[in-house]
């Protein structure tokens, strides 16, 4: 394998090369490619316009710019020349993008990818460790390039927490058929979400390009089913956490939402302590072993007095801050009356 150099692009000639490479990789109409003057403007305004070079020849690209997410970066495109694919160059481009973002204080990188493309799903979800919880129907409108022609440009939005190393978690070898929300067995088979399962699965075509060529109606129906199921699952707090390839089939792994809790404990001196957790039993045990918080460590044992369930950590943090501003009398009133608090649902009182 030749030596590959990864670096930021700076001059118009390099931006012109990037535009030409973009057209080549995706088979684009030139009018749909990012022009060199636009790329120059992005680079000038502290965006990550990265290239992979072999002997000064541009063979890979990655373009990202600041986004609306708090300290987030939006990765618009990453691609590799067809002659150099499957050589880990795309992965290295993402790692250089990650390093660039971390140096500037970013926490996450977001981008979109085609949910029907096995290779993209494997790379983004399994290899990089990104997750997905947003589905964009026909995100780019009708596209006429070689890869996207024939289907609406539906996209999943990947979210990559770049502060956490990608973990190669061993994949579960038990995939019960009744846990598949969508699978193909001579025809498309669907079933509703079932909260009894810790994980549920959604199969996509093993090679969507072949399916579009041989049976476009089935490809369209399959994409429509993927869209409906994922939009419903995401609306209920599920997220895509992994991707599996096995025995000529492939599927997404969906995990249910993790509840967060705001809790109130009464300490040995009758004072109240408010905290949040996503594992209530473990947290109370930590308090009683002196490892929960400095405040409770000297006031053990503690007794659980109230719990509110919230949908996410952010909501729990906001509820905690607001509850701590209450007077002791107001806190006890909420506990005794078993009232919901902000976005939290009251679930327990002792």
Steps between C-alpha positions, in 0.01 A plus 500: 500500500642844408580759766201729559537855627203667672482879525281806472449654156595865456518619140268527201680230302441250783134603527459448124648151541253431781204603284618271218553212743152549644350471150698184435417324828124551489448526125356849542375746247759782536223745597437293815861506623637748754694760296854602584404856601251365754758256639747788529245704699442206735871445560556872556229498769655224709330200346672165461573452129725193512673304229680167473797507263717238332808661340322838501197350324170562679333161550269566797293788636310606809312828546345615829384833641359639828136407554201603708570231761667628817872478418411263219657449159303405188683263266362564154693236305780247527609289205789310342606456137367164368856375439589550867188378677504217759846609620387672825543846348142608571542390860823695535335810354231479769763455771687809375169686495440384858844622612444838330163536676632402844780756474233768452278390787228317308320213668300345219506461124176449307436400139244322286521167320272282289325253735475243220875481433662210690855633466413842637303354789782266597764773480305769685323296767719196562850622416488862619248438776252770398132470587187622319167630628385737223354399163484750212257401218623601153761727659665618177198470272515286187863419420622392158850376580604139442463395864171667597298478180170315540415557868409806707808641673402385850778546754582396853679758710809357667611640835859427601618582851865561417606513866433130542722236338320262268437176686508173311218344697456129418181461307216297642470165323136462603268680260148361558283530194211648696728790600528613134286804426573445131649204318479345157382140454373475139311818590535793738386408850436765766382509858453772764748600769501265798630641828566148630822492293821672608592530131301490179622467144423646159633331187609690190593359157844343487573682174253776420657572158418146381149519645428831324620356171304172532186604690454874544148461644632280781783747565251786528270300731794396715621858536148616584474234772840598642385863506172427680648265758798717588298820523259325736779347706692828525185684611481256792861560603666201332838545332719306261797377705662235278501332160538128430615315188451125512453219248411724206256711700537830686295696749494795738485445875253726681514553875220650712533831682685508830293674766659758724375568850501791737492374856479642850654328802466591865829493686567390857479864618157538328637722225399432140737427212392513132687324219459333161593156369420242234546214749305571815588192707871540434492871581327457836745224585788735417360765734475249783857384441626857517582517127192681367572862590709695749182635661349159573827329592495656850123469541447128447284305481263659252140398429332539162199729521397578140584425138402668173558336159630715212572423137865605485793633697448859393143502630616340824770764550252782445252345744772449760614861480142629531411267790811601695379861488183404688471552872496198727126549555435516124705184443303305758174627349597358159594170662188469717266599215684272253505778243673484163782752475589681177542219244533233770231245579463411866558127543587435864454624856604333825 
